Amino acid sequence: MKPFAYHQPGQIPDAAKLLTSIEDSKLVAGGMTLIPTIKQRLASPVALVDLSKLGSLKGITDDGATITIGAMTPHAVVAASRLVQTKIPGLAALASMIGDPAVRNRGTIGGSVANNDPAADYPAGVLGLGATIVSSTRDIAADKFFLGLFETALEVGEIITAIRFPVPLKAGYSKFKAPASRYALVGVFVAKFADGVRVAVTGAGPGVFRVPPMEVALSENFDPSAIAAIKIDNDGLTSDIHAEADYRAHLVTVMAKRAVDAALS
Amino acid sequence: MGNVIGIGASPKRKEDQRFLTGRGNYVSDIKRPGMTAGVFVRSPHGHAVLRGIDKSAALASPGVIAVLTGEDVAADKLGSLPCGWGISDAKGVPMKEPPFPMLAQGKVRFVGDMVAFVIAETPGQANAAAELLTVDYEVLPSVVGVLEAVRPGAPQLFDDVPNNICCDWELGDKAAVETAFRKAAHVAKLSLVNNRLIGNPIEPRAAIAEYEPGTDRFTLWTTSQFPHVVRFLMGALVLNIPQHKLRVVAPDVGGGFGVKQFHYGEEAVITWAAKRVMRPIKWVASRSEGYVSDRHGRDHVTEAELALDEHGKFLAFRVNTLANMGGYLSTFGPNIPTNLYGPLLGGVYTTPAIYCNVKVVFTNTVPVDAYRGAGRPEATFVLERIVDVAASEMGIDRVEIRRRNMIPKEAYPYQTPVLVQYDSGDPMGCLDGALVAADVKNFGVRKAASASKGKFRGLGYSTYVEACGLAPSRFAGRLGARGGLYESATVRVHPTGQVTVMIGTHNHGQGHETTFAQIVSEKLGVSFENVDIVFGDTDRVQFGMGTYGSRSLVVGGAALSKATDKVIAKGKKIAAHLLEAAEVDIQFEAGNFSVAGTDRIKSFEEIAGAAYVPHNYPLEVLEPGLEEQAYYDPVNFTYPGGCHIAEVEVDPETGTVTLVNYTAVDDVGTVINPMIVEGQLHGGIVQGVGQALFENAVYDEGSGQLLSGSLMDYCMPRADHMPMMKVATHSTLCTHTPMGVKGCGEVGTIGSPAAVINAVVDALAHLGVTHVDMPATPNRIWRLLQNASLPVAAE
């Protein structure tokens, strides 16, 4: 790793100011992706802006029809939250499947969503639940937030402060883990609301995406059998040494069925 | 007397006290005064001409002390990294042995090939300078697979190695095999790939070198399984350092699995550089660096044919293999797919005629060498797979076909048609034991239960034998070994009766400090706590060939046993004098020397005291002191073996294979410490399961890039992949080792891959699947099922 400056601001505006004023500065939340990248010299930011002193970004609140999770809340806290387990058990289950215990204790929801790794779990939950990304400057709907491979709608200096999740009638997540990394080779989040079903897929392509035919079918009949025959197109899906695109496409259907099963159980 | 803990007991491991309390002493823990940091610059290309290196920017970088390249190596007239085995083809033509320079000269031949060594005050400065080194490469096409490498027109690694073939090796009676095939009632055929593996010891390789001008001595601390061999190879053959001026220390080492039993270029470069800069230098590999520089294992492509008579008796076995050597010959490289492979193709069967051809092939990949099992897992996999194929094709039960061909217990010693003679064994006994332990008779019930959940269940057998305890030097010499393969031990009895053992094997996870102490405690009757085992330092240990090939107990333990016998023999002479009796009347039992039939007695401690305070001592005929040394060279390999039974469940929707039961009944000869043996079996089995289901080193053809270059892409087996294993021993005693031991370090890795894959094939047999290549990943299984046109019912 190369030397860098380290800042630990106490207020969000101070953090935003540092990020906009220092070129090649990077925001660090849990650091579960950024720190290894720096250690391998694949990234060499001149300054790190650490959000760990911003206590207001931690914690989970019950707003009735929604729950709000602070951006700096670690995965382990979400997984163990009685509130999340009660209101959106599928989201608590998703958090419990991320990485390993060390990653879950350090990694944060804001960091994961801002990084938008194409095989990360949270983007599926955020898009699948139609959550709102609350930033230092605005609210962004999940459908407008994820822009493909590591790309998001965030502007320079814009900091995620929380994610607001609508409470669904039912929701479930099913993940087929990549054998070595245990990231999602394919992960599918399904959520049933009064006005319809949302299905979001991570791992299969360059970014998280929805599957409208499955959403239509599940809106009519929220049962695995409703989508068993729906195959998604291989085009645009990822092929690598672990899985070719056609296998990933197949797994989307299998994991979607299992996510519905999980939501129903 | 005190606390004797002897053979057959399972005390907790002595070494774990320091390991579990964070007090181990690994190479990277060591700090030397004035120590600098070294970083290797490695080729990012699989194959390229090295047109020039511009050092100027790197040299000008802050803190940089020196930058060394292949040109500096050439200027100092240093030797090539030596290969310890020289094999020959059928006509006696020696293998092609191109030089392996410690820093690349003229060309680079794999991603990770070393082109420069940068030394700076700190690791950060060395890394920064390494990025500034300008290397002018003319990139050439790479060839990474053996099939591709021998095709006409393939990129050629060396000008004088046509078709990249290092050696076209063969073993066995080709004519007899052809005759037998003509008479066969059935011929089973099998094409398979034995997947390439990366060892991944938990401690990455590391080294520190220091030169002392006052004594003109070098010291190298290195993560090695055989420091004396490094001293010899590096000192005598590479750097021209006299043996007495070179100390090699391998302190605590965090796992080896073969990866650390080679002499690496990094060791030679850092030792040479330490004198050039007159400062100690430390290098510690990152995990990523290990992936492209630790020697890899396996990597075969094989065609096999088994000829059988109408009753399923094996008549002949023919195997043609292409074995990947990587870009250069590593220390044992060409020996592994030849001498440690062909002679094992007889397995536990009475096959009368066997022929094996192995083309040893260079490719633009990391050099391939021994990895736990080394040649024997590959042989076992070919044989145990084709036995299943033959059974299936002939409609004979898989256990029955094995029984019909197994060497009966009474037929030992058994001479195979492929050089080796098994001294003892009872494969049928292991099989019978495993069938019961695995509850095979109720497998149908379990299979039905799986089917009711939509899963396919399969059972797989591997009845195998291996050759270990490397090695009888004379035999190995005939096969091409360029060194001896004996072992040595010194037993130093202190004046107070405690014992220090200096032994030439190296403990890096095997529990030697415990096992060897038990042998001494048993034989001398001294307290287990009063025995320390010293290893891994050429200045403290007389000599040794190190630890690999399941040899430590078999060869090193035998040397230790012999040295202990010499201590007892000398003790008897001293006791005879003190007890005023004839030497022949002295008996030694439970730590006491006594005159037979009397109550006249001297304790071991009293004899030790007398040896070092020789006031009343036969100095005219006996030297004072009580320290004995023995070298032991085995007369044969040992042949552990056994029966492994794997049970898997396949999820046809995702292709996921889950190992649900695993049973192993192994014949490892005498067991010194059952707990340690069980641990070795567990670890070995898991490593074999890793090969069967998860691990795969994948290179990109053309660019030579390692695509599985980190733990994110190379899947190691994990605890949650494993069921509780049932392991047991069914031992026959080795007839030629002093204690009857056979060795247990590799049996798990050798027996398990075939058992697991046979189980996977069994689970899918009803769909017409006849073979699955390793690793049986979900993607691969799903694809097989697609091709089998499996109708996967909607739930």
XYZ file of C-alpha atoms in Angstrom, chain B residues 106-430:
325
model
C 16.686 -13.973 -22.541
C 13.091 -15.110 -22.127
C 10.336 -15.429 -19.570
C 8.331 -18.640 -19.656
C 5.453 -18.221 -17.234
C 3.474 -15.498 -15.496
C 5.445 -15.144 -12.274
C 8.862 -15.955 -13.753
C 11.305 -13.714 -11.896
C 13.014 -10.943 -13.824
C 14.498 -8.780 -11.082
C 15.079 -8.446 -7.350
C 14.715 -5.013 -5.773
C 16.258 -4.351 -2.369
C 15.306 -1.299 -0.341
C 15.226 -0.095 3.237
C 11.524 -0.922 3.667
C 9.010 -3.204 1.912
C 7.015 -0.133 0.836
C 10.048 1.408 -0.810
C 10.955 -1.860 -2.488
C 7.413 -2.227 -3.841
C 7.351 1.347 -5.070
C 10.695 0.899 -6.828
C 9.608 -2.406 -8.341
C 6.760 -0.568 -10.081
C 9.293 1.811 -11.617
C 11.382 -0.932 -13.194
C 11.060 -0.741 -16.973
C 11.111 -4.174 -18.577
C 10.981 -4.359 -22.359
C 9.066 -7.530 -23.305
C 8.408 -8.843 -26.787
C 5.284 -10.830 -26.008
C 5.004 -14.277 -27.613
C 1.987 -16.585 -27.758
C 1.739 -18.814 -24.698
C 0.803 -22.461 -24.598
C -0.575 -23.728 -21.301
C -2.283 -27.062 -21.922
C -0.377 -30.281 -22.600
C -2.515 -31.274 -25.589
C -1.933 -27.882 -27.161
C 1.776 -27.878 -26.313
C 2.604 -31.035 -28.301
C 0.586 -30.060 -31.393
C 2.534 -29.103 -34.506
C 2.963 -25.364 -34.694
C 2.595 -24.834 -30.954
C 4.671 -22.071 -29.374
C 8.065 -23.536 -28.474
C 9.448 -22.738 -25.025
C 13.033 -23.781 -25.747
C 14.913 -23.837 -29.045
C 16.354 -27.261 -28.343
C 13.237 -28.986 -26.998
C 11.202 -29.977 -30.071
C 7.424 -30.079 -29.547
C 8.003 -29.038 -25.927
C 8.571 -32.673 -24.975
C 11.053 -32.999 -22.132
C 10.958 -36.780 -22.091
C 8.932 -39.570 -23.683
C 9.056 -41.996 -20.779
C 7.725 -45.494 -20.553
C 7.423 -48.383 -18.152
C 6.292 -51.966 -18.483
C 6.081 -54.682 -21.082
C 4.398 -53.123 -24.099
C 4.350 -56.335 -26.146
C 2.864 -58.418 -23.348
C 0.159 -55.808 -22.885
C -0.678 -55.789 -26.590
C -0.915 -59.578 -26.613
C -3.238 -59.536 -23.625
C -5.460 -56.907 -25.236
C -5.857 -59.106 -28.311
C -7.211 -61.899 -26.097
C -9.491 -59.700 -24.027
C -13.199 -60.386 -23.738
C -13.783 -56.754 -22.899
C -11.779 -53.554 -23.095
C -12.784 -50.578 -20.946
C -11.582 -47.171 -22.097
C -11.392 -43.907 -20.264
C -10.146 -40.419 -21.113
C -9.617 -38.116 -18.197
C -8.001 -34.951 -16.956
C -6.279 -34.828 -13.601
C -6.801 -31.202 -12.627
C -4.016 -28.812 -11.825
C -3.740 -27.835 -8.161
C -2.183 -25.064 -6.103
C -0.896 -26.101 -2.689
C -1.878 -23.124 -0.539
C -0.020 -23.783 2.710
C -1.341 -21.302 5.252
C 2.083 -19.668 5.622
C 3.307 -18.111 2.376
C 6.918 -18.745 1.414
C 9.491 -16.389 2.908
C 13.241 -16.083 3.280
C 15.882 -14.047 5.088
C 19.520 -14.139 4.076
C 22.538 -12.734 5.882
C 26.243 -12.713 5.186
C 28.804 -12.390 7.972
C 32.087 -11.065 6.557
C 33.981 -11.900 9.767
C 33.489 -15.632 9.263
C 32.656 -15.589 5.545
C 29.459 -17.442 6.417
C 25.997 -17.185 4.912
C 22.773 -17.908 6.778
C 19.493 -18.492 4.982
C 16.242 -18.721 6.955
C 13.685 -20.235 4.649
C 10.240 -21.831 4.666
C 11.549 -25.223 3.664
C 10.678 -28.854 4.238
C 14.341 -29.833 3.725
C 16.999 -27.313 4.794
C 19.963 -29.670 4.305
C 18.941 -30.331 0.729
C 18.634 -26.596 0.104
C 22.124 -26.171 1.549
C 23.481 -28.798 -0.800
C 21.624 -27.802 -3.970
C 22.051 -24.078 -3.508
C 25.544 -24.064 -2.032
C 27.168 -26.711 -4.181
C 25.299 -26.331 -7.460
C 24.031 -22.758 -7.737
C 26.020 -20.269 -5.651
C 29.348 -22.089 -5.199
C 29.293 -21.595 -1.435
C 31.203 -24.328 0.450
C 28.861 -26.372 2.650
C 30.658 -25.364 5.861
C 30.142 -21.709 5.042
C 26.410 -21.989 4.572
C 23.792 -22.427 7.269
C 20.193 -23.041 6.267
C 17.499 -22.737 8.900
C 13.894 -23.755 8.395
C 12.265 -22.754 11.690
C 8.558 -23.230 12.328
C 6.906 -23.657 8.957
C 3.171 -23.252 8.492
C 2.352 -26.191 6.268
C 4.128 -27.514 3.226
C 2.198 -30.172 1.299
C 5.158 -30.380 -1.073
C 5.121 -26.716 -2.006
C 8.121 -26.122 0.271
C 10.171 -29.194 -0.653
C 11.920 -27.627 -3.612
C 14.922 -25.394 -3.932
C 13.455 -22.147 -5.196
C 15.179 -19.400 -7.117
C 14.103 -16.890 -4.478
C 16.353 -18.672 -1.940
C 19.376 -18.466 -4.214
C 18.762 -14.855 -5.255
C 18.327 -13.562 -1.714
C 21.416 -15.400 -0.414
C 23.556 -14.150 -3.289
C 22.162 -10.629 -2.901
C 22.838 -10.517 0.867
C 26.573 -10.584 0.215
C 26.344 -8.098 -2.622
C 24.615 -5.506 -0.426
C 26.307 -6.620 2.813
C 22.994 -6.354 4.644
C 20.458 -8.953 5.739
C 17.464 -9.094 3.377
C 13.951 -10.337 4.072
C 11.392 -11.394 1.473
C 7.886 -12.562 2.344
C 5.597 -13.674 -0.479
C 2.072 -12.402 -0.661
C -0.659 -14.957 -1.233
C -1.067 -13.669 -4.798
C 2.668 -14.064 -5.406
C 2.464 -17.626 -4.116
C -0.191 -18.452 -6.685
C 2.168 -17.627 -9.555
C 5.389 -18.948 -8.028
C 4.706 -21.840 -5.632
C 5.110 -25.023 -7.634
C 1.760 -26.408 -8.777
C 0.653 -30.044 -8.710
C -0.970 -32.766 -10.902
C -2.100 -31.559 -14.383
C -2.347 -34.734 -16.471
C -4.328 -35.652 -19.556
C -4.689 -39.413 -19.780
C -6.057 -42.151 -22.011
C -6.395 -45.490 -20.254
C -7.526 -48.934 -21.361
C -8.178 -51.984 -19.218
C -8.367 -55.449 -20.788
C -10.531 -58.026 -19.008
C -11.473 -61.630 -19.519
C -15.095 -62.732 -19.575
C -15.146 -63.066 -15.774
C -13.943 -59.555 -15.188
C -10.365 -60.540 -14.397
C -7.909 -57.845 -15.362
C -5.552 -59.040 -18.100
C -3.660 -55.885 -18.904
C -3.664 -52.155 -18.292
C -2.400 -49.527 -20.707
C -2.027 -45.867 -19.811
C -0.896 -42.951 -21.965
C -0.428 -39.686 -20.146
C 0.653 -36.187 -21.020
C 2.066 -34.556 -17.887
C 2.562 -30.819 -17.508
C 5.980 -29.683 -16.241
C 5.335 -25.953 -16.556
C 8.010 -23.597 -17.823
C 11.080 -25.253 -16.298
C 12.079 -28.420 -14.445
C 11.589 -27.986 -10.706
C 13.544 -29.982 -8.102
C 11.578 -33.230 -8.378
C 9.458 -32.273 -11.408
C 10.059 -35.056 -13.930
C 10.097 -37.746 -11.240
C 6.518 -37.164 -10.146
C 4.469 -38.171 -13.227
C 6.870 -41.017 -14.072
C 8.527 -42.908 -11.218
C 5.868 -42.009 -8.658
C 3.027 -42.717 -11.110
C 3.733 -45.687 -13.391
C 4.817 -48.091 -10.615
C 1.498 -47.531 -8.817
C -0.686 -48.543 -11.758
C -0.862 -52.101 -10.467
C -2.873 -50.913 -7.494
C -4.115 -53.671 -5.197
C -4.812 -55.939 -8.162
C -3.140 -58.894 -9.804
C -3.083 -57.326 -13.279
C -0.273 -59.328 -14.937
C 0.727 -56.873 -17.659
C 0.938 -53.099 -17.462
C 2.327 -50.530 -19.853
C 2.570 -46.834 -19.206
C 3.785 -44.058 -21.477
C 4.195 -40.561 -20.111
C 5.121 -37.602 -22.235
C 6.534 -34.958 -19.939
C 5.718 -31.602 -21.483
C 6.857 -27.998 -21.039
C 4.192 -25.260 -21.053
C 4.004 -21.559 -20.170
C 2.811 -22.229 -16.648
C 4.334 -22.309 -13.179
C 6.641 -25.331 -12.877
C 4.765 -28.412 -11.694
C 6.186 -30.629 -9.002
C 5.209 -32.766 -6.034
C 2.022 -31.936 -4.171
C 0.754 -34.142 -1.324
C 0.548 -37.609 -2.856
C 2.637 -36.643 -5.880
C 1.985 -39.052 -8.746
C 0.187 -41.607 -6.622
C -3.176 -39.797 -6.469
C -2.998 -39.516 -10.254
C -2.272 -43.260 -10.630
C -4.977 -44.215 -8.147
C -7.499 -41.990 -9.886
C -6.901 -43.528 -13.329
C -7.024 -47.076 -12.014
C -9.948 -46.780 -9.614
C -12.000 -44.886 -12.193
C -11.435 -47.404 -14.965
C -12.230 -50.310 -12.646
C -15.652 -48.708 -12.122
C -16.063 -48.120 -15.855
C -15.228 -51.778 -16.575
C -17.588 -53.013 -13.864
C -20.411 -50.905 -15.215
C -19.833 -51.945 -18.825
C -19.620 -55.649 -17.935
C -22.514 -55.552 -15.523
C -20.414 -56.694 -12.573
C -20.863 -55.186 -9.120
C -18.108 -52.698 -8.334
C -17.129 -54.398 -5.087
C -17.232 -57.825 -6.693
C -14.943 -56.873 -9.574
C -12.458 -55.527 -7.046
C -12.604 -58.722 -4.988
C -12.029 -60.864 -8.086
C -8.815 -59.009 -8.838
C -7.437 -58.167 -5.420
C -4.112 -59.448 -4.212
C -4.976 -61.851 -1.363
C -3.317 -61.236 1.983
C -1.447 -64.540 1.690
C 0.144 -63.526 -1.627
C 2.380 -60.894 0.002
C 5.190 -60.129 -0.634
C 3.790 -59.433 -4.085
C 5.853 -58.509 -7.106
C 3.989 -56.239 -9.512
C 4.816 -56.017 -13.222
C 5.814 -52.374 -12.712
C 9.003 -52.521 -10.615
C 7.646 -52.402 -7.089
C 7.262 -55.304 -4.686
C 4.637 -54.849 -1.986
C 5.920 -56.284 1.295
C 2.618 -56.560 3.147
C -1.022 -55.633 2.937
C -4.589 -56.790 3.272
C -6.740 -54.876 0.784
C -9.635 -57.289 1.221
C -9.591 -56.736 4.987
C -9.684 -52.959 4.498
